[in-house]
PDB file of C-alpha atoms in Angstrom:
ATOM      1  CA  UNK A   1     -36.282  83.484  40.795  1.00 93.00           C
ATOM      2  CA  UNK A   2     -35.749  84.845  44.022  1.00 93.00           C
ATOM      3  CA  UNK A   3     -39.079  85.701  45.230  1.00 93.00           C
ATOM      4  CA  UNK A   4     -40.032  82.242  44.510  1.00 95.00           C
ATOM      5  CA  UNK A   5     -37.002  80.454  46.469  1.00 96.00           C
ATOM      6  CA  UNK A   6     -36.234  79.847  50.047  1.00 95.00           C
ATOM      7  CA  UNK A   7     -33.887  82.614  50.965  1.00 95.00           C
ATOM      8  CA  UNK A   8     -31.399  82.658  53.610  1.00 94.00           C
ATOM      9  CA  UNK A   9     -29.000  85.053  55.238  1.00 94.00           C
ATOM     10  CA  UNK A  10     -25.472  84.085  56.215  1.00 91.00           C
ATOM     11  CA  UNK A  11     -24.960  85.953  59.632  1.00 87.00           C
ATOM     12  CA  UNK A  12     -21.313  87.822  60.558  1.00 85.00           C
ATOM     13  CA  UNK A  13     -19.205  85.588  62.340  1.00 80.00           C
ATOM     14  CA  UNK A  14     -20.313  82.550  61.518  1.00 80.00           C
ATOM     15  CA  UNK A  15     -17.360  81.536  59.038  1.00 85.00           C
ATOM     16  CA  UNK A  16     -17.848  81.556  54.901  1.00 90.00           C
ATOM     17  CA  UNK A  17     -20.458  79.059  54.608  1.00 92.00           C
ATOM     18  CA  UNK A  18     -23.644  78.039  55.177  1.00 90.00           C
ATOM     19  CA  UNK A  19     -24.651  74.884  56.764  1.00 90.00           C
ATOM     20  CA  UNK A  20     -27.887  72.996  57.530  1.00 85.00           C
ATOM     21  CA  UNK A  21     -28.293  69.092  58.913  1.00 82.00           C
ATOM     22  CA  UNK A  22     -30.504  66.928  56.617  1.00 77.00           C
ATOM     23  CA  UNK A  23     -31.919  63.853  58.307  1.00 72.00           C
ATOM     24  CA  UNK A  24     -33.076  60.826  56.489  1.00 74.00           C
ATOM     25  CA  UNK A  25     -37.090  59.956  57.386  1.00 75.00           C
ATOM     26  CA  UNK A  26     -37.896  57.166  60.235  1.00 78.00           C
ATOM     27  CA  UNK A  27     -39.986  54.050  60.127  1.00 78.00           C
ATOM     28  CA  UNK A  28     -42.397  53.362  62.406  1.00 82.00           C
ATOM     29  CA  UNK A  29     -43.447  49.771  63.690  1.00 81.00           C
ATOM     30  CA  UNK A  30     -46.569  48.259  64.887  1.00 82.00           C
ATOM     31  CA  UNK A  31     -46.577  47.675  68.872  1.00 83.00           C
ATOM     32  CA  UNK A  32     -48.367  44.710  70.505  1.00 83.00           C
ATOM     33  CA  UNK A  33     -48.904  43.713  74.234  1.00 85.00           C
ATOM     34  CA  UNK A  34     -45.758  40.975  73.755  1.00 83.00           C
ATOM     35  CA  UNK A  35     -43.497  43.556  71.257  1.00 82.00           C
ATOM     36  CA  UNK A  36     -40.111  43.830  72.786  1.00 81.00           C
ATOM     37  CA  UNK A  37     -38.453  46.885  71.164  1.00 77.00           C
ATOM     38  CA  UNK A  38     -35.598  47.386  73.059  1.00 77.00           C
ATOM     39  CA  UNK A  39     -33.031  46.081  70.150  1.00 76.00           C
ATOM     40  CA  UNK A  40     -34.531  47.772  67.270  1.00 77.00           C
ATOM     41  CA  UNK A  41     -34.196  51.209  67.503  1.00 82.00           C
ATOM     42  CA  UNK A  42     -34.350  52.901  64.550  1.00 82.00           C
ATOM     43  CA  UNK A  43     -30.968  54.482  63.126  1.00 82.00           C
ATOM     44  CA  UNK A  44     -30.463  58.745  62.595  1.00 78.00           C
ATOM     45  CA  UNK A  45     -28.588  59.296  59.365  1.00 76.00           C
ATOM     46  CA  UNK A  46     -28.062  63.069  58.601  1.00 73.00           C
ATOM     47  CA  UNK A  47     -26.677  64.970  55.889  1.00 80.00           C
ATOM     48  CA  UNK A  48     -24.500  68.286  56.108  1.00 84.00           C
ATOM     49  CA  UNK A  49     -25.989  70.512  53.301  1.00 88.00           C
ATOM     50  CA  UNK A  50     -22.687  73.431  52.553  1.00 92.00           C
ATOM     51  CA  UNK A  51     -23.359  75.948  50.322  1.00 93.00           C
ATOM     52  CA  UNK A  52     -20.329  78.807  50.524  1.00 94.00           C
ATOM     53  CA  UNK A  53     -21.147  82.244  48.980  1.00 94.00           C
ATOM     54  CA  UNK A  54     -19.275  84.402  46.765  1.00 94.00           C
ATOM     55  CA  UNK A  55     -18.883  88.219  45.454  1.00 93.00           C
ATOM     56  CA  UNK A  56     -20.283  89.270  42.228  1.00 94.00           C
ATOM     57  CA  UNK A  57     -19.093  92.893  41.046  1.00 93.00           C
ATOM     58  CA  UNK A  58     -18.879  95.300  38.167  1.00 92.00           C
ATOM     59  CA  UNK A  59     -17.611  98.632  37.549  1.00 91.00           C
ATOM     60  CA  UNK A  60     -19.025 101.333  35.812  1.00 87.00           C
ATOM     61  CA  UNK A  61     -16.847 104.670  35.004  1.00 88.00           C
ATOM     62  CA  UNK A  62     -18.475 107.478  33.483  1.00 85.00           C
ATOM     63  CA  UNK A  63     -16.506 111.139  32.624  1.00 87.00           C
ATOM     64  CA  UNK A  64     -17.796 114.368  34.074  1.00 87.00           C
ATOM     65  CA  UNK A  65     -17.934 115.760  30.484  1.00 85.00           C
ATOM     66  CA  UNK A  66     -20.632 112.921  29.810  1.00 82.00           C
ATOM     67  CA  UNK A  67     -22.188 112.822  33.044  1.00 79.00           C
ATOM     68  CA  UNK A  68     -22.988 117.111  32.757  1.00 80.00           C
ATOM     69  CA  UNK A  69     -24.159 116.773  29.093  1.00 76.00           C
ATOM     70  CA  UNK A  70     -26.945 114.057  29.224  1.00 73.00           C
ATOM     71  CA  UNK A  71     -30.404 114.997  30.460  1.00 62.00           C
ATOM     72  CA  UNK A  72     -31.211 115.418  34.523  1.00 65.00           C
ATOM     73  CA  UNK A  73     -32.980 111.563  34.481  1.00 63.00           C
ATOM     74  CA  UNK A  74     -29.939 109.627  32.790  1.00 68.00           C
ATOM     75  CA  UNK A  75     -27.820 110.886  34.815  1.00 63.00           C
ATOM     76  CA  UNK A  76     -29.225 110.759  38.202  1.00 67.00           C
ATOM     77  CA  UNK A  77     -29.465 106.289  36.547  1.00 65.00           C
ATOM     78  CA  UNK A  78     -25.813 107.054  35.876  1.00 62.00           C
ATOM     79  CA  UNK A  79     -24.157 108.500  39.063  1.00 63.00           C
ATOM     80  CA  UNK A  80     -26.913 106.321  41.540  1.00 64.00           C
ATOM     81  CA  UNK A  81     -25.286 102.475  40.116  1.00 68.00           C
ATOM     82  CA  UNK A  82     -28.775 101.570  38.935  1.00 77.00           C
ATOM     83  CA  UNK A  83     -27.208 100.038  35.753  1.00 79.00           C
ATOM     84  CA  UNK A  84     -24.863  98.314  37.671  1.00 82.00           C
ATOM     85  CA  UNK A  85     -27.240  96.606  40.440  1.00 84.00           C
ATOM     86  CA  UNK A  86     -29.901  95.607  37.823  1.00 87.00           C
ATOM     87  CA  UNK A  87     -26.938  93.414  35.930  1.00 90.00           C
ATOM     88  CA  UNK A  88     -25.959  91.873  39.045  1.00 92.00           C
ATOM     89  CA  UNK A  89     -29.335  91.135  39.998  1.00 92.00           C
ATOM     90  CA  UNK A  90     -29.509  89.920  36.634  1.00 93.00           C
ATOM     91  CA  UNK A  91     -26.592  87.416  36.951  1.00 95.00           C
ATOM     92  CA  UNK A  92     -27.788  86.299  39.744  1.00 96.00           C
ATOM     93  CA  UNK A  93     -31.034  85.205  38.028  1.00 96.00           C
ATOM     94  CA  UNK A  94     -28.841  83.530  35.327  1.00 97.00           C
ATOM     95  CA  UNK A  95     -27.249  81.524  38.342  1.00 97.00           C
ATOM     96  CA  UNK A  96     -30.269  80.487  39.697  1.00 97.00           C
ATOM     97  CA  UNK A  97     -31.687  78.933  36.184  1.00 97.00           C
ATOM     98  CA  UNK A  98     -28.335  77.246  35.842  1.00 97.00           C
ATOM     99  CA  UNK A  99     -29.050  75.797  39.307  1.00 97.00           C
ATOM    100  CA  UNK A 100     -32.248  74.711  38.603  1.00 96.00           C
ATOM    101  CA  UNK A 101     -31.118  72.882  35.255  1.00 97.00           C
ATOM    102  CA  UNK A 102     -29.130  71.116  37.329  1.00 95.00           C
ATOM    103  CA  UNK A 103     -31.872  68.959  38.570  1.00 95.00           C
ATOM    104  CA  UNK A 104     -31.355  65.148  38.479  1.00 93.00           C
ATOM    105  CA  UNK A 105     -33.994  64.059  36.311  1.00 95.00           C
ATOM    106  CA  UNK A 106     -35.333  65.895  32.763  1.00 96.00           C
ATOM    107  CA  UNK A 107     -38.795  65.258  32.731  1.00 96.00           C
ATOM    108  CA  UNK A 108     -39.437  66.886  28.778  1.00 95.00           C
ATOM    109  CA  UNK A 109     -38.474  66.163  25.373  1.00 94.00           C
ATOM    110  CA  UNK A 110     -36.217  68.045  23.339  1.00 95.00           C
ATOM    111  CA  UNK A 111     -38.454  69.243  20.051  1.00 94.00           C
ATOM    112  CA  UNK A 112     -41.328  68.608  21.727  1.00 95.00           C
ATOM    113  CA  UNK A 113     -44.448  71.164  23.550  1.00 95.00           C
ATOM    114  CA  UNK A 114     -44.739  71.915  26.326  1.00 95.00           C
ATOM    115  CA  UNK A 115     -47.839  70.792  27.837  1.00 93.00           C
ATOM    116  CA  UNK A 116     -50.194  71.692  30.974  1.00 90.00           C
ATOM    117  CA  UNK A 117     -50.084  67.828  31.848  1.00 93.00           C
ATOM    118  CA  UNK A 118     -46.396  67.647  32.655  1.00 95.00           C
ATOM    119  CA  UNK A 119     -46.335  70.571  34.097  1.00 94.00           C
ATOM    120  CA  UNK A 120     -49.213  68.932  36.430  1.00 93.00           C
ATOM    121  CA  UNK A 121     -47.280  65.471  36.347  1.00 95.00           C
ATOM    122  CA  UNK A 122     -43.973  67.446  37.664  1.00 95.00           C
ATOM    123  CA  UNK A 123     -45.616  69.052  40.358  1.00 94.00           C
ATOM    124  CA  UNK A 124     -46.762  65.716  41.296  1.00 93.00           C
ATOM    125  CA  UNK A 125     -43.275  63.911  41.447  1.00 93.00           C
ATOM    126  CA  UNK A 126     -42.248  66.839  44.061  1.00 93.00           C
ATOM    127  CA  UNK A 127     -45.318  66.511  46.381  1.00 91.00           C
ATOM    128  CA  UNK A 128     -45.879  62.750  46.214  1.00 89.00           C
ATOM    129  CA  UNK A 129     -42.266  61.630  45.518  1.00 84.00           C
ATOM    130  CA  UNK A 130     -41.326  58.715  48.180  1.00 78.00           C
ATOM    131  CA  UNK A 131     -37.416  59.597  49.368  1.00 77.00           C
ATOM    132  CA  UNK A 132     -38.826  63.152  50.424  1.00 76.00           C
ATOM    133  CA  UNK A 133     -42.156  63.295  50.985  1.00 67.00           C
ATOM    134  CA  UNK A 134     -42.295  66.909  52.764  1.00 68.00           C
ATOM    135  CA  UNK A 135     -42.476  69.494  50.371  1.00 74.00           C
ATOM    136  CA  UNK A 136     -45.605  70.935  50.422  1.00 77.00           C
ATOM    137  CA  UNK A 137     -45.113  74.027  48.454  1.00 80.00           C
ATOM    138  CA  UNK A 138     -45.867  76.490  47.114  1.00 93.00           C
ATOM    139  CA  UNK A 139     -44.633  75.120  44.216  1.00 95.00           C
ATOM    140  CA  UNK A 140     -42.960  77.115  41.037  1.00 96.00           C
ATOM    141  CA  UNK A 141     -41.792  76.909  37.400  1.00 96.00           C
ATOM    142  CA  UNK A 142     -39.602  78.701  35.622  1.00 96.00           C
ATOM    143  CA  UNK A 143     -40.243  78.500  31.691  1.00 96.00           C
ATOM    144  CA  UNK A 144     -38.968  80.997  28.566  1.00 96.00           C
ATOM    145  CA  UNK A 145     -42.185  82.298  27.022  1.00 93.00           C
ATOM    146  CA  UNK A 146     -41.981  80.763  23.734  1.00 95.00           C
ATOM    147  CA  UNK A 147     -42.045  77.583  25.371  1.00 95.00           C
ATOM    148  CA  UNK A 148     -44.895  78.928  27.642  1.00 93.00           C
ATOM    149  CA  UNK A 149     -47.052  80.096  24.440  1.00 91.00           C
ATOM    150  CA  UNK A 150     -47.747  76.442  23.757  1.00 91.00           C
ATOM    151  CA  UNK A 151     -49.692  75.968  26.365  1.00 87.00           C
ATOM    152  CA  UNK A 152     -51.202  79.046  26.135  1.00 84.00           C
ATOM    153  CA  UNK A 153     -52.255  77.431  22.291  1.00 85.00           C
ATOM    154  CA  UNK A 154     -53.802  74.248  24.458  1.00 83.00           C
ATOM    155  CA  UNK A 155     -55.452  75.912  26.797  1.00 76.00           C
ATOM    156  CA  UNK A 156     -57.169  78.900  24.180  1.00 73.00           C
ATOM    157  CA  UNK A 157     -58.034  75.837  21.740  1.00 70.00           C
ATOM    158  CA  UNK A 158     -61.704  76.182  21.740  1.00 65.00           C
ATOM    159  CA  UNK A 159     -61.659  79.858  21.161  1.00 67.00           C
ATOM    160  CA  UNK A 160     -63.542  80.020  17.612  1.00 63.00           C
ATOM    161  CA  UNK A 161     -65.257  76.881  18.243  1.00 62.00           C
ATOM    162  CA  UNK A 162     -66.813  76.953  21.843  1.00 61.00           C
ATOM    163  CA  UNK A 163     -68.001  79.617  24.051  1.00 64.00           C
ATOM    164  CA  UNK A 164     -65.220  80.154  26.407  1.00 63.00           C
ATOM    165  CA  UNK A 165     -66.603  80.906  29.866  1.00 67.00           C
ATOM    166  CA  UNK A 166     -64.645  82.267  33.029  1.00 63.00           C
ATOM    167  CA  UNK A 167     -61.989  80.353  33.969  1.00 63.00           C
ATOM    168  CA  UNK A 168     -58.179  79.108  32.918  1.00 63.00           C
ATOM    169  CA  UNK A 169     -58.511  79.398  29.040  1.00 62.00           C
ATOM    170  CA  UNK A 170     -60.814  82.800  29.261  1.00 65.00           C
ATOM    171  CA  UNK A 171     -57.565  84.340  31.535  1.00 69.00           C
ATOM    172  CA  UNK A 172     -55.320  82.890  28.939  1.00 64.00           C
ATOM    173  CA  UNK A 173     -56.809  84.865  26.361  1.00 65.00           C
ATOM    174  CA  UNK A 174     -57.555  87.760  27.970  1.00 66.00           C
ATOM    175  CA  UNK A 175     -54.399  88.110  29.852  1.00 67.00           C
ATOM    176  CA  UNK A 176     -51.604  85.615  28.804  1.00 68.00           C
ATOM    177  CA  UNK A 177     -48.965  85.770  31.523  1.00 66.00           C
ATOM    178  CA  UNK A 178     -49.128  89.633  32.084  1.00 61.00           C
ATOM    179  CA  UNK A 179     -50.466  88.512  35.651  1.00 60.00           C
ATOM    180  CA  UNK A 180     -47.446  86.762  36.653  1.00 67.00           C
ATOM    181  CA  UNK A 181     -47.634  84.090  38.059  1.00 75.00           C
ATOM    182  CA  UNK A 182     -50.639  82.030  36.735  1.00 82.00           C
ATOM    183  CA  UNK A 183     -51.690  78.902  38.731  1.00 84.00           C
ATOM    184  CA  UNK A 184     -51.812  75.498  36.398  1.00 86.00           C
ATOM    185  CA  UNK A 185     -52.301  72.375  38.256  1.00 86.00           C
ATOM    186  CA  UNK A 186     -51.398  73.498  41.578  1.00 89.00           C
ATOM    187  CA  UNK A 187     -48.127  75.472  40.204  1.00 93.00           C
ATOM    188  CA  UNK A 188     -46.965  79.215  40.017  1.00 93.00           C
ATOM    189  CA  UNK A 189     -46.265  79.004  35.916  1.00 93.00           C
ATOM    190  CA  UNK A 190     -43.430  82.037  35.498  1.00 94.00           C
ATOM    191  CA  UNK A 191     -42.481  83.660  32.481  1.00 93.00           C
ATOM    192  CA  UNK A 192     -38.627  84.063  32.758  1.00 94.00           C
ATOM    193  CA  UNK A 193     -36.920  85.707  28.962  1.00 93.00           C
ATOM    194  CA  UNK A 194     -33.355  85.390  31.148  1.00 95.00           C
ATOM    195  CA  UNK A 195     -33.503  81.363  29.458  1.00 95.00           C
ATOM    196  CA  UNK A 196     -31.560  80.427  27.183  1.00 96.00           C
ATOM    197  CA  UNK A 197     -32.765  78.332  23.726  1.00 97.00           C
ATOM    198  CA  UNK A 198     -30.165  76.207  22.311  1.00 96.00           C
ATOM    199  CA  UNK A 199     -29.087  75.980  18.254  1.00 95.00           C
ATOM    200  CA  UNK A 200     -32.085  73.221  18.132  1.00 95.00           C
ATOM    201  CA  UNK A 201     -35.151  75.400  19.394  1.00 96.00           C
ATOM    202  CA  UNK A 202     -35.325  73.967  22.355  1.00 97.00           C
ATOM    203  CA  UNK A 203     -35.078  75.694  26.127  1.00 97.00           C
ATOM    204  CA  UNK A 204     -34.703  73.780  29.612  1.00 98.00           C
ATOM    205  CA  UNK A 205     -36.757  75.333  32.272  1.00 97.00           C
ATOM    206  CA  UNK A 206     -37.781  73.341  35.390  1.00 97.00           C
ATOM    207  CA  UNK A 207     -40.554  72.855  38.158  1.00 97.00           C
ATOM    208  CA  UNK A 208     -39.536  73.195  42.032  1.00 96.00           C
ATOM    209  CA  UNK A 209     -40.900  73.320  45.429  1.00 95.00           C
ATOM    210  CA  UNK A 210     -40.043  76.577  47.142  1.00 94.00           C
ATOM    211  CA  UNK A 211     -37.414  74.909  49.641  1.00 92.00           C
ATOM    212  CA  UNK A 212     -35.964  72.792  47.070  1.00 93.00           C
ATOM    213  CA  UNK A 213     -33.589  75.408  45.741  1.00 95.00           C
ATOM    214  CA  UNK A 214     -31.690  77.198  47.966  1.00 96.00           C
ATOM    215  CA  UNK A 215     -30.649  81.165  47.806  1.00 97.00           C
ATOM    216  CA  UNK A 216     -28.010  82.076  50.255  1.00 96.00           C
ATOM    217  CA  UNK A 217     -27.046  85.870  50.549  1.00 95.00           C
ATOM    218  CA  UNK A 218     -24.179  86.645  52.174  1.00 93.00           C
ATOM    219  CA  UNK A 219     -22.780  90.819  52.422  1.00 88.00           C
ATOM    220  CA  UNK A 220     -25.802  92.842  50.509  1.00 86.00           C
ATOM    221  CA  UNK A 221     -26.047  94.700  47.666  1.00 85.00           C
ATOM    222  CA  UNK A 222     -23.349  97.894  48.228  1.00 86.00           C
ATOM    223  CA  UNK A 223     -21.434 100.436  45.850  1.00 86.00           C
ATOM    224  CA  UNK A 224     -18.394 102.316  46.044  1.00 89.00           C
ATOM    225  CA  UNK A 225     -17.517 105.250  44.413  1.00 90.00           C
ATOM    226  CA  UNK A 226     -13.972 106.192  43.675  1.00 93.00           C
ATOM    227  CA  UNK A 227     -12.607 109.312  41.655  1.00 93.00           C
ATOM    228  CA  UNK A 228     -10.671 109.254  38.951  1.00 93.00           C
ATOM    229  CA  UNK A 229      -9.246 112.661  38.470  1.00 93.00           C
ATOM    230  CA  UNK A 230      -6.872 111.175  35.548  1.00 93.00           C
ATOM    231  CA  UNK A 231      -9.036 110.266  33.193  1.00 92.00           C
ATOM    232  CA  UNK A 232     -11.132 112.518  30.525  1.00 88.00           C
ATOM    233  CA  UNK A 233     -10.511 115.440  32.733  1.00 90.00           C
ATOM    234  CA  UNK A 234     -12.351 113.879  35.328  1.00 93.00           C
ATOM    235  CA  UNK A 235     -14.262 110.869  35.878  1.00 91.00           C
ATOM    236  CA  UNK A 236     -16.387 108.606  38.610  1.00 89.00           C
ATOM    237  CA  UNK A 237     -16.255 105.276  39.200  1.00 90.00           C
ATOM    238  CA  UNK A 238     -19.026 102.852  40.706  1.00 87.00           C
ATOM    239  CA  UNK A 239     -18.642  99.563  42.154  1.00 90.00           C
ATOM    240  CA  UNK A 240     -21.245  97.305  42.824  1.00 89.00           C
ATOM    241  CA  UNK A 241     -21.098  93.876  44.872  1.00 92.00           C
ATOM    242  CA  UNK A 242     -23.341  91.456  46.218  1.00 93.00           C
ATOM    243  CA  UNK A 243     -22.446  87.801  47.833  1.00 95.00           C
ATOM    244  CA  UNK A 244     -24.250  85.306  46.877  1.00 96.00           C
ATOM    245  CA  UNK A 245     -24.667  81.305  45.919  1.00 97.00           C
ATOM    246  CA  UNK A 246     -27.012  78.927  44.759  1.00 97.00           C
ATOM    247  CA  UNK A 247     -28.179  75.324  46.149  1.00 95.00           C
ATOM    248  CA  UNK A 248     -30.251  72.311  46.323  1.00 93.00           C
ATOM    249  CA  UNK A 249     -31.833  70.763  49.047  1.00 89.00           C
ATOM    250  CA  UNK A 250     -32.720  66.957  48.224  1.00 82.00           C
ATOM    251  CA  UNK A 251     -32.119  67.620  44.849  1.00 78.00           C
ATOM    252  CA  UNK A 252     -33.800  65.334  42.503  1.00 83.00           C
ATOM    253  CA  UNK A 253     -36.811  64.788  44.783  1.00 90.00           C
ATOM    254  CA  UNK A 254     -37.836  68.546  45.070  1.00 94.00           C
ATOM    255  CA  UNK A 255     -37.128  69.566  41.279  1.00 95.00           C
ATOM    256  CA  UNK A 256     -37.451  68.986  37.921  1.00 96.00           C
ATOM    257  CA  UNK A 257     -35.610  70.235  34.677  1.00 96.00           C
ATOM    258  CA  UNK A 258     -38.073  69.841  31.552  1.00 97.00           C
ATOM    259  CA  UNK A 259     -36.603  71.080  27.971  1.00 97.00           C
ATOM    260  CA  UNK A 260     -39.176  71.604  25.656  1.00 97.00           C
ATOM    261  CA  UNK A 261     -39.562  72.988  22.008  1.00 96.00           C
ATOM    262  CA  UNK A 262     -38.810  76.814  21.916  1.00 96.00           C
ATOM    263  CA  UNK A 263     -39.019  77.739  18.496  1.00 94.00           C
ATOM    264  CA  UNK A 264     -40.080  81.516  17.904  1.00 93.00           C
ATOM    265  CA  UNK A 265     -43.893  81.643  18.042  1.00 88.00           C
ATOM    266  CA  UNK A 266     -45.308  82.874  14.249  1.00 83.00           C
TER     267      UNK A 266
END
């Protein structure tokens, strides 16, 4: 998800938190020769947006004994924190869908498809909604794939009995969502296997306009390494940390949750 947010960078020195002023959109009135506007001025209302980041971590330890014995590749993966960046980067993608199932309104159906029209109709309560009217994209859904294969079923329906000429359902066929992202009705369709699917089959994803959801990245990415000459005759461990939180701006105007059935395909 982060590639597809709007990321920002808390600066040293500026406190714990981020903060950014909202303001509510202004009317404007029609103006005549006799229009005397000097008592109704129009009124600024704002909104402080706070989102505070926080320090993910984990520690790896690994013994000399193991880290001489396993082949020149694993252990360079080993001793380098690879492991432990990719499952931080990892959490934070977990975050992020969490985040983004916290939108206001569920536009799906539990047990039911998933279908190219509401992915079209949620892209259209972002753009054209009326409290927030701004968000102009690019706009971005995040979807598990087994939820995503049913549209891939709509779109590749004709395949046996049409001809299926260039175009949305030949890609489909041809290369499914290996080409991530694919465009459907104006939105960046992602394939994301970090979802979840509940007992019932069924998976929330959600559509979003890029500056609806919020990334804010405090201290990056950064190891330590510590020794541990106690233990196993020798050992290394690796921290890894990375600050980091998750946000809305005019949630429930600029995303979308939609759960949807997620049963295996067959």
């Amino acid at each position: 998800m982060r590639d597809t947010v709007d990321r920002v960078v808390l600066p040293k020195s500026q406190g714990n938190a981020w903060s950014e002023v909202s303001f509510a959109t202004l009317t404007a009135s029609a103006v005549t020769e006799t229009t005397d506007n000097i008592d109704s001025p129009e009124q600024l209302s704002d909104a402080l947006i706070t989102i505070t980041p926080s320090d993910n971590g984990i520690h790896t330890l690994y013994t000399d004994r193991v880290a001489d014995r396993v082949v020149t590749q694993s252990a360079s993966i080993v001793r380098s924190g690879v492991l432990g960046m990719n499952a931080i980067l990892r959490k934070e993608d977990l975050d992020g869908i969490v985040q983004g199932r916290a939108s206001t309104t569920d536009m799906g159906t539990a047990g039911n498809p998933l279908t190219s029209t509401l992915v079209r109709h949620s892209k259209y309560r972002i753009s054209s909604n009326v409290t927030e009217p701004n968000a102009d994209g690019p706009f971005h859904m995040q979807h598990h794939g087994f939820v995503l294969a049913d549209i891939d079923d709509e779109l590749s329906a004709p395949l046996g009995t049409y001809e299926i000429t260039a175009g949305l359902s030949a890609d489909v066929i041809t290369n499914s969502y290996t080409k991530a992202p694919r465009m459907l009705g104006g939105v960046n369709v992602w394939e994301n296997g970090n979802m979840t699917i509940d007992a019932s089959d069924d998976s929330e994803g959600f559509t979003y306009a890029k500056d609806g959801i919020i990334l804010v990245e405090g201290r990056g990415i950064r190891t330590e390494v510590l020794r541990r000459p106690n233990i196993g005759g020798g050992a290394t461990s690796v921290f890894a940390y990375y600050e980091y939180a998750w946000g809305f701006r005019s949630s429930g105007n600029w995303s979308f949750s939609i759960t949807a059935d997620a049963l295996a395909p067959a």
